[in-house]
PDB file of C-alpha atoms in Angstrom:
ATOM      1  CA  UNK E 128       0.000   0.000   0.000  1.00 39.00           C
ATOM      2  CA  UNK E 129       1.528   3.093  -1.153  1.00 43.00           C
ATOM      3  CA  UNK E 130       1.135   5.738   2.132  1.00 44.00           C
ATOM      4  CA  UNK E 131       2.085   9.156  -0.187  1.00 44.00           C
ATOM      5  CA  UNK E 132      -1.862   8.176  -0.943  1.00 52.00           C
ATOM      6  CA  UNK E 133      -2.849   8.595   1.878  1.00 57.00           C
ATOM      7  CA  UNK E 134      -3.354   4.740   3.226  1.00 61.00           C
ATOM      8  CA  UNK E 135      -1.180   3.314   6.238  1.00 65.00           C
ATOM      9  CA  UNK E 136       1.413   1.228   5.587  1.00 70.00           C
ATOM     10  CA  UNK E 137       0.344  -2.195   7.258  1.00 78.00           C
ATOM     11  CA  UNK E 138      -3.257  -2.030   5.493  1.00 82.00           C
ATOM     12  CA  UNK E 139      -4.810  -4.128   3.129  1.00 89.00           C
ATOM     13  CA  UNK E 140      -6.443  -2.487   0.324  1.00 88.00           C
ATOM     14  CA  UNK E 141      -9.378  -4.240   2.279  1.00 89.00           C
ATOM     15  CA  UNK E 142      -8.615  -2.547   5.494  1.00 85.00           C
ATOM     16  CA  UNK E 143      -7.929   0.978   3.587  1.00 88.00           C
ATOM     17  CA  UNK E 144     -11.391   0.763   2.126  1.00 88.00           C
ATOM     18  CA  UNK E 145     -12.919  -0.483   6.254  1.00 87.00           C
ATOM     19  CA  UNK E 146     -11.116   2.266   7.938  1.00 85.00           C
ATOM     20  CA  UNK E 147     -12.870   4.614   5.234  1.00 87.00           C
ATOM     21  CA  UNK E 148     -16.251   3.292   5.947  1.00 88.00           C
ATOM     22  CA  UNK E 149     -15.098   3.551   9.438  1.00 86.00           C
ATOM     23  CA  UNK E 150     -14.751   7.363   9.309  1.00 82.00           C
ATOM     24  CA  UNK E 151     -17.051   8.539   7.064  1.00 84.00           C
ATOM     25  CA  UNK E 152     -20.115   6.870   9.200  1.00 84.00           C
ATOM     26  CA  UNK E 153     -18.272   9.154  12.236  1.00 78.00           C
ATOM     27  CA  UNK E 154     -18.191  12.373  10.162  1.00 80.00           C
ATOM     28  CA  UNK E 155     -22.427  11.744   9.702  1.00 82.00           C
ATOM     29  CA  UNK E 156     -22.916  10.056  13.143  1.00 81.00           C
ATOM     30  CA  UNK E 157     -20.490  12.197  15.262  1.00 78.00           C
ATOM     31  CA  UNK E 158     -18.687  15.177  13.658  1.00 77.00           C
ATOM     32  CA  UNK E 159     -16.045  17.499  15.026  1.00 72.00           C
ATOM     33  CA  UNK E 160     -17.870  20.550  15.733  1.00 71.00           C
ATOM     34  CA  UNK E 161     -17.633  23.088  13.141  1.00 73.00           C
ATOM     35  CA  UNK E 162     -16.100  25.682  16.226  1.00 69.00           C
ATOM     36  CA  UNK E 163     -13.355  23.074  17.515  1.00 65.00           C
ATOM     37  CA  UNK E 164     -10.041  24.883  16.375  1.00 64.00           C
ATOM     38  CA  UNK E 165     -11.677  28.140  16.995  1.00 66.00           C
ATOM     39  CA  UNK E 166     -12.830  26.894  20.880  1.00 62.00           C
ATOM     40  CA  UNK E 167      -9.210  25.580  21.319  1.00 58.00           C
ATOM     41  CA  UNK E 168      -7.069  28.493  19.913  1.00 58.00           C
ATOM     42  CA  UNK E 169      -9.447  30.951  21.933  1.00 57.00           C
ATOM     43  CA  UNK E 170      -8.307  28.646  24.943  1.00 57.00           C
ATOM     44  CA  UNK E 171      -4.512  28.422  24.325  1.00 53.00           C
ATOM     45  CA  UNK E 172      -4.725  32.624  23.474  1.00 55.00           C
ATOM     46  CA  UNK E 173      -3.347  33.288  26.992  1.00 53.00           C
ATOM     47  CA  UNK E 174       0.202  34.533  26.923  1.00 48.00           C
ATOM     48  CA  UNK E 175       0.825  32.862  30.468  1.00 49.00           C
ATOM     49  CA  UNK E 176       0.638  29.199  31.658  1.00 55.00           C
ATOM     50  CA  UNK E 177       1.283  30.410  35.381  1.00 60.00           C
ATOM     51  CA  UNK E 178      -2.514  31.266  36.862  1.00 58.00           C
ATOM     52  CA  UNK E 179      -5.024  29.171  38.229  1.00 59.00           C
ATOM     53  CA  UNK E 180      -7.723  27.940  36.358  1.00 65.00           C
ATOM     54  CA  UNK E 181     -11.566  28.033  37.462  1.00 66.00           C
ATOM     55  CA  UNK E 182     -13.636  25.280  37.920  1.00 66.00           C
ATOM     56  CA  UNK E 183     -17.438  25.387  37.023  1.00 67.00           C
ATOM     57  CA  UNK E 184     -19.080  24.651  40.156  1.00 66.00           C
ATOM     58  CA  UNK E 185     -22.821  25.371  39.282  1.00 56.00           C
ATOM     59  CA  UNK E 186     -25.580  27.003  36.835  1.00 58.00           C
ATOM     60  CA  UNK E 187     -28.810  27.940  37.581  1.00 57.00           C
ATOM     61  CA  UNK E 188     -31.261  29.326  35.036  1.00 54.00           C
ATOM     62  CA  UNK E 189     -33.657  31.929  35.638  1.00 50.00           C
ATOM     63  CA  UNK E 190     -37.026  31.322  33.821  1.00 50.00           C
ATOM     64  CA  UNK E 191     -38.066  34.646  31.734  1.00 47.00           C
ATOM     65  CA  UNK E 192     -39.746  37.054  33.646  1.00 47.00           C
ATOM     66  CA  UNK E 193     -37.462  37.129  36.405  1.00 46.00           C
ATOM     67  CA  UNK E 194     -35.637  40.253  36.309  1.00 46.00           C
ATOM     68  CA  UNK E 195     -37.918  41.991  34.396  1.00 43.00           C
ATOM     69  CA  UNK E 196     -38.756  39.386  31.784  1.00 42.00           C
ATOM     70  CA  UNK E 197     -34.824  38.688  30.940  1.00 51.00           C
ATOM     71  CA  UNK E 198     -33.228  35.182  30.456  1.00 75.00           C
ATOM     72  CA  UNK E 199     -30.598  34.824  33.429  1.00 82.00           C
ATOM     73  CA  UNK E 200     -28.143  32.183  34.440  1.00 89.00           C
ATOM     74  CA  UNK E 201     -26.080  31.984  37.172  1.00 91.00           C
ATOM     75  CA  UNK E 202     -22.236  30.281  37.221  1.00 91.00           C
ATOM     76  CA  UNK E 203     -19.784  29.905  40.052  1.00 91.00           C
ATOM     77  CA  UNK E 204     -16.514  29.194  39.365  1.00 90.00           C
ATOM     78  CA  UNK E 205     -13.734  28.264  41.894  1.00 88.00           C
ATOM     79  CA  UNK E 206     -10.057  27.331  42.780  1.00 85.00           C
ATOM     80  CA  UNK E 207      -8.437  27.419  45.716  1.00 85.00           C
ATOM     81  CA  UNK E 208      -7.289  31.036  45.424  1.00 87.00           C
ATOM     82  CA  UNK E 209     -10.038  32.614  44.144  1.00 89.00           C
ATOM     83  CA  UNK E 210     -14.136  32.096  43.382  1.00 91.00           C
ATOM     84  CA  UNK E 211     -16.423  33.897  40.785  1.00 93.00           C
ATOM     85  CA  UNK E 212     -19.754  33.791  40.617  1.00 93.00           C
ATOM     86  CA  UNK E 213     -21.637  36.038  37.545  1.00 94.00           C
ATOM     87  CA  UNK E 214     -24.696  36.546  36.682  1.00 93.00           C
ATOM     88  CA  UNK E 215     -25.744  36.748  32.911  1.00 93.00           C
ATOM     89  CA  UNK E 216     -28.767  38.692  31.659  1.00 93.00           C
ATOM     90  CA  UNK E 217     -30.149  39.002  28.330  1.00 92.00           C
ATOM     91  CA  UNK E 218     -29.769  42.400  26.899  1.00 91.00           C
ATOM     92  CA  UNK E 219     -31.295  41.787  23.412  1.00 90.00           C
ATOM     93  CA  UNK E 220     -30.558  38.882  20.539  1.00 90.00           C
ATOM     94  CA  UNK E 221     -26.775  40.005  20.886  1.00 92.00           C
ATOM     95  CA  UNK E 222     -25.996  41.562  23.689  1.00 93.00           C
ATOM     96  CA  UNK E 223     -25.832  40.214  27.408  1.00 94.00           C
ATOM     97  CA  UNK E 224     -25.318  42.038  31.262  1.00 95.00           C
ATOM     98  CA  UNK E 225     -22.911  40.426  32.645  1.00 96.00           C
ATOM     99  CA  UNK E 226     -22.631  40.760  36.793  1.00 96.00           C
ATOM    100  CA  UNK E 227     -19.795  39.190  39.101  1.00 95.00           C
ATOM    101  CA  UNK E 228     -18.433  39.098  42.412  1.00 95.00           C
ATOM    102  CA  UNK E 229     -14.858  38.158  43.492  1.00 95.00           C
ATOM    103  CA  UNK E 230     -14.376  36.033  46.362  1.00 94.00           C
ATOM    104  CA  UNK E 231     -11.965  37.300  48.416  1.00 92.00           C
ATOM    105  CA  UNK E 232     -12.194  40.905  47.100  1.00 91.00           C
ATOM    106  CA  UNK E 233      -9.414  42.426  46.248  1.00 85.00           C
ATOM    107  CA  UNK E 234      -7.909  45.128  43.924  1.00 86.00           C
ATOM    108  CA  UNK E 235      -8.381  42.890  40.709  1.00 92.00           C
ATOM    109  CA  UNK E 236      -9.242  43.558  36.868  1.00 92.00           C
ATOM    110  CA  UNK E 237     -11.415  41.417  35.230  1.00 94.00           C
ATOM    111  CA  UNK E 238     -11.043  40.752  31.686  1.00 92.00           C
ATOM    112  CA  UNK E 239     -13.959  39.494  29.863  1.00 93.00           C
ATOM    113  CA  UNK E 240     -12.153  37.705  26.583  1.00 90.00           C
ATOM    114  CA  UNK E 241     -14.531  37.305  23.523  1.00 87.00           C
ATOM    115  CA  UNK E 242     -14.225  37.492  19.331  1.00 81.00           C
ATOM    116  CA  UNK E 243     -15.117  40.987  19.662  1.00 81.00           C
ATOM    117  CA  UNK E 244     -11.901  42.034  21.766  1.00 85.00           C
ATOM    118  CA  UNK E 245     -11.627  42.077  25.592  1.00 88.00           C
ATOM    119  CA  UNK E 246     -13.449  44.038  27.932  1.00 91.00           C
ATOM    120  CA  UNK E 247     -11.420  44.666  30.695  1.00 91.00           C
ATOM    121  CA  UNK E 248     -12.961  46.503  34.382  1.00 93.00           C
ATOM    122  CA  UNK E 249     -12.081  46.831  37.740  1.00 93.00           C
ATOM    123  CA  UNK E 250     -13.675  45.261  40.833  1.00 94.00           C
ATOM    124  CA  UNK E 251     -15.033  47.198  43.594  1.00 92.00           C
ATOM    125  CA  UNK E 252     -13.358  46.720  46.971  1.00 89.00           C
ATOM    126  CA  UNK E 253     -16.347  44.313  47.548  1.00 93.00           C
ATOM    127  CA  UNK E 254     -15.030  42.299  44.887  1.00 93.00           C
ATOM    128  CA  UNK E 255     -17.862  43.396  42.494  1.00 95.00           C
ATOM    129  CA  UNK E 256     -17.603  44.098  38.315  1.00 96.00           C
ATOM    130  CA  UNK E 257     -20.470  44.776  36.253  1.00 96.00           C
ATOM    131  CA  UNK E 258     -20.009  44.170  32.098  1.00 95.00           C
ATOM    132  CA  UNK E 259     -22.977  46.488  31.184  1.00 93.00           C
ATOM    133  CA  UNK E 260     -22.729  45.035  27.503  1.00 93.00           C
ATOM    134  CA  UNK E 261     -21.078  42.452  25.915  1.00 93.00           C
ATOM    135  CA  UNK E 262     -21.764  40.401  23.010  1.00 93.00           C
ATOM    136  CA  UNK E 263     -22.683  36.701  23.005  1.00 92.00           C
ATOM    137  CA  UNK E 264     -20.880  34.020  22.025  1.00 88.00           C
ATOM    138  CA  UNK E 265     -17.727  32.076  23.152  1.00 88.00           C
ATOM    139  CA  UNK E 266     -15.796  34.157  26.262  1.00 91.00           C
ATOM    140  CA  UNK E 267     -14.052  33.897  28.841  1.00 91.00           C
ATOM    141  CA  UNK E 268     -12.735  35.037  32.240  1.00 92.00           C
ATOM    142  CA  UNK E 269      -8.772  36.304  33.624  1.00 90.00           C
ATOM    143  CA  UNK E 270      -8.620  37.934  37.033  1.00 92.00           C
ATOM    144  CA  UNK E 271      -5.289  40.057  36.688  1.00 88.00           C
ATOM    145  CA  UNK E 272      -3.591  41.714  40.028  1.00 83.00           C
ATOM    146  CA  UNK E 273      -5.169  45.303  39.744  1.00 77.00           C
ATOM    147  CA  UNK E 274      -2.258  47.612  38.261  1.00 71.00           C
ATOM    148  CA  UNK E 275      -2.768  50.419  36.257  1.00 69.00           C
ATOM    149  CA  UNK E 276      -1.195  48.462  32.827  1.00 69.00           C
ATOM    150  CA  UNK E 277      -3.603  45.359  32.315  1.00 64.00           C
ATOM    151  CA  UNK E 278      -0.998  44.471  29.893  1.00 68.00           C
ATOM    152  CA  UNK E 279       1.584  44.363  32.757  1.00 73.00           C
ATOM    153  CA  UNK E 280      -0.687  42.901  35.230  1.00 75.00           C
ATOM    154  CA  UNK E 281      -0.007  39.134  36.246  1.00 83.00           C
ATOM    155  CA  UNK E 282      -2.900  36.424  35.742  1.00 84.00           C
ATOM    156  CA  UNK E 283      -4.531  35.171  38.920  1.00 87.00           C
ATOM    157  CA  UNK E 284      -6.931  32.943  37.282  1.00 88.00           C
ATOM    158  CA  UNK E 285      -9.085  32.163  34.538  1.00 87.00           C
ATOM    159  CA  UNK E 286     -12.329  30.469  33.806  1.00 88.00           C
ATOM    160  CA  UNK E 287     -12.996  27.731  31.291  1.00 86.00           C
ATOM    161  CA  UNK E 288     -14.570  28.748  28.124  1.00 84.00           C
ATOM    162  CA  UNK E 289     -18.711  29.976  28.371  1.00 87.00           C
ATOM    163  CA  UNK E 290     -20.935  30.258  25.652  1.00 87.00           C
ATOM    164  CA  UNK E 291     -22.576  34.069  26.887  1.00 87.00           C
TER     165      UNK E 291
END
């Protein structure tokens, strides 16, 4: 079997023609989502493997009509240094609120990451941030130490990638 072809060396022309059957009944049954590179190089993006990284602890959904006929869902998020919890309300078809508290406060910025750029705030001294507007879609969370330069800031932590 000739492998510049594409076929592996130790196959049968039999085997080539299985493992093709193979795949092709996984790209119907079970394909690779359509936003898998774009999911893991919005993952990887960070420029610093040295922070904690959240853990989803819960969701709870808010039924319309709570908060003034708005979707909301709640998420925590913890690690051992640090726990989020936000609150996301629908804004329109595009746009969501986003509120969070820090647990412990503490001069931080928080750094919503998303296709559309970062949006990048400070939390109160009660360890509370407020997104007024952000788009929806794939984001994510990085707690920096609160300097002045977010750019110079370190990385505390960071959440797993949401869907807002």
């Amino acid at each position: 079997m000739n492998t510049a072809q594409g076929g592996h060396p130790h196959f049968t022309p039999e085997d080539q023609h299985l493992a093709e059957e193979i795949a092709n009944v996984y790209r119907v049954v079970d394909p690779v989502p359509a936003t898998l590179v774009e999911r893991l190089q919005f993952a990887l993006a960070l420029e610093s493997p040295e922070f904690e990284v959240l853990r989803p602890q819960e969701e709870d959904v808010l039924p319309a009509g709570v908060r003034g006929g708005e979707d909301s869902r709640t998420i925590t998020f913890d690690s051992e240094i640090l726990t989020i919890m936000i609150s996301v309300s629908a804004r329109d078809e595009h746009a969501v609120r986003v509120d969070g508290w820090l647990a412990p406060p503490g001069d931080h910025l928080v750094e919503l990451r998303c296709g559309a750029g970062a949006h990048v705030v400070r939390a109160d001294d009660q360890g509370r941030f407020v997104l007024d507007v952000v788009p929806r879609g794939l984001s994510q969370l990085v707690v920096r130490q609160g300097l002045d330069d977010p750019a110079q800031a370190t990385i505390l932590a960071v959440t797993p990638s949401l869907i807002l």
